[in-house]
Structure formats: structure tokens, C-alpha cells
Coordinates of C-alpha atoms in Angstrom, one line a residue:
M46 CA -1.3 50.6 129.8
K47 CA 1.0 49.2 132.5
P48 CA 4.6 48.6 131.5
T49 CA 5.7 44.9 131.4
K50 CA 8.6 43.6 133.4
I51 CA 11.0 44.2 130.5
E52 CA 9.7 47.7 129.9
K53 CA 10.1 48.5 133.6
A54 CA 13.8 47.4 133.3
I55 CA 14.3 49.6 130.3
L56 CA 12.8 52.6 132.1
D57 CA 14.9 51.9 135.2
A58 CA 18.0 51.6 133.1
I59 CA 17.4 55.0 131.5
K60 CA 16.7 56.7 134.8
T61 CA 19.8 55.3 136.5
S62 CA 22.3 55.7 133.6
K63 CA 24.7 58.5 133.2
L64 CA 23.8 60.9 130.3
G65 CA 20.7 58.6 129.6
L66 CA 22.8 56.1 127.7
P67 CA 22.4 52.7 129.4
D68 CA 24.5 49.6 128.6
W69 CA 21.8 47.8 126.7
A70 CA 23.9 44.6 126.4
A71 CA 24.1 44.4 130.2
V72 CA 20.4 45.0 130.6
A73 CA 19.6 42.3 128.0
K74 CA 21.9 39.9 129.8
A75 CA 20.4 40.7 133.2
E76 CA 16.9 40.2 131.9
H77 CA 17.8 37.0 130.0
V78 CA 16.6 38.3 126.6
S79 CA 18.5 38.9 123.4
L80 CA 19.8 42.3 122.6
E81 CA 17.7 42.3 119.4
Y82 CA 14.5 41.7 121.4
L83 CA 15.5 44.5 123.8
Q84 CA 16.1 46.9 121.0
A85 CA 12.8 46.0 119.4
R86 CA 11.0 46.8 122.7
I87 CA 12.9 50.1 123.0
E88 CA 11.7 51.1 119.5
F89 CA 8.2 50.1 120.3
M90 CA 8.3 52.2 123.5
R91 CA 9.5 55.2 121.5
R92 CA 6.7 54.8 118.9
V93 CA 4.0 54.7 121.5
G94 CA 5.5 57.6 123.4
M95 CA 6.6 55.8 126.6
I96 CA 10.1 57.1 126.1
K97 CA 11.7 59.8 124.0

């Protein structure tokens, strides 16, 4: 399963952040999505094992 555009942005934010703690509000703003939607995608990615 290929990651979607938003999932790629999440993975990139995790890789480039210090201590693995990205600024999710900034990522959501940059991707033009709500913070709640972004957090839901992060939880989904954790459930399916894309991220830890």
C-alpha cells in the first residue's frame, strides 16, 4: 500500500524533526488540513504499523 500525500508529509515530518516530535500544527497548516484530521491519520498509520 503506497502512502498518500498526507501520509508522506507525516513520515517526512517525523524523519526531519528533532527527537521525533514534529510540530503537528505546522504540518497541518502546510498541508491545508485540520489538526484533527492530521491526528486521525497519524492514529490510523500507527494502527496499521506504518509508524510506531
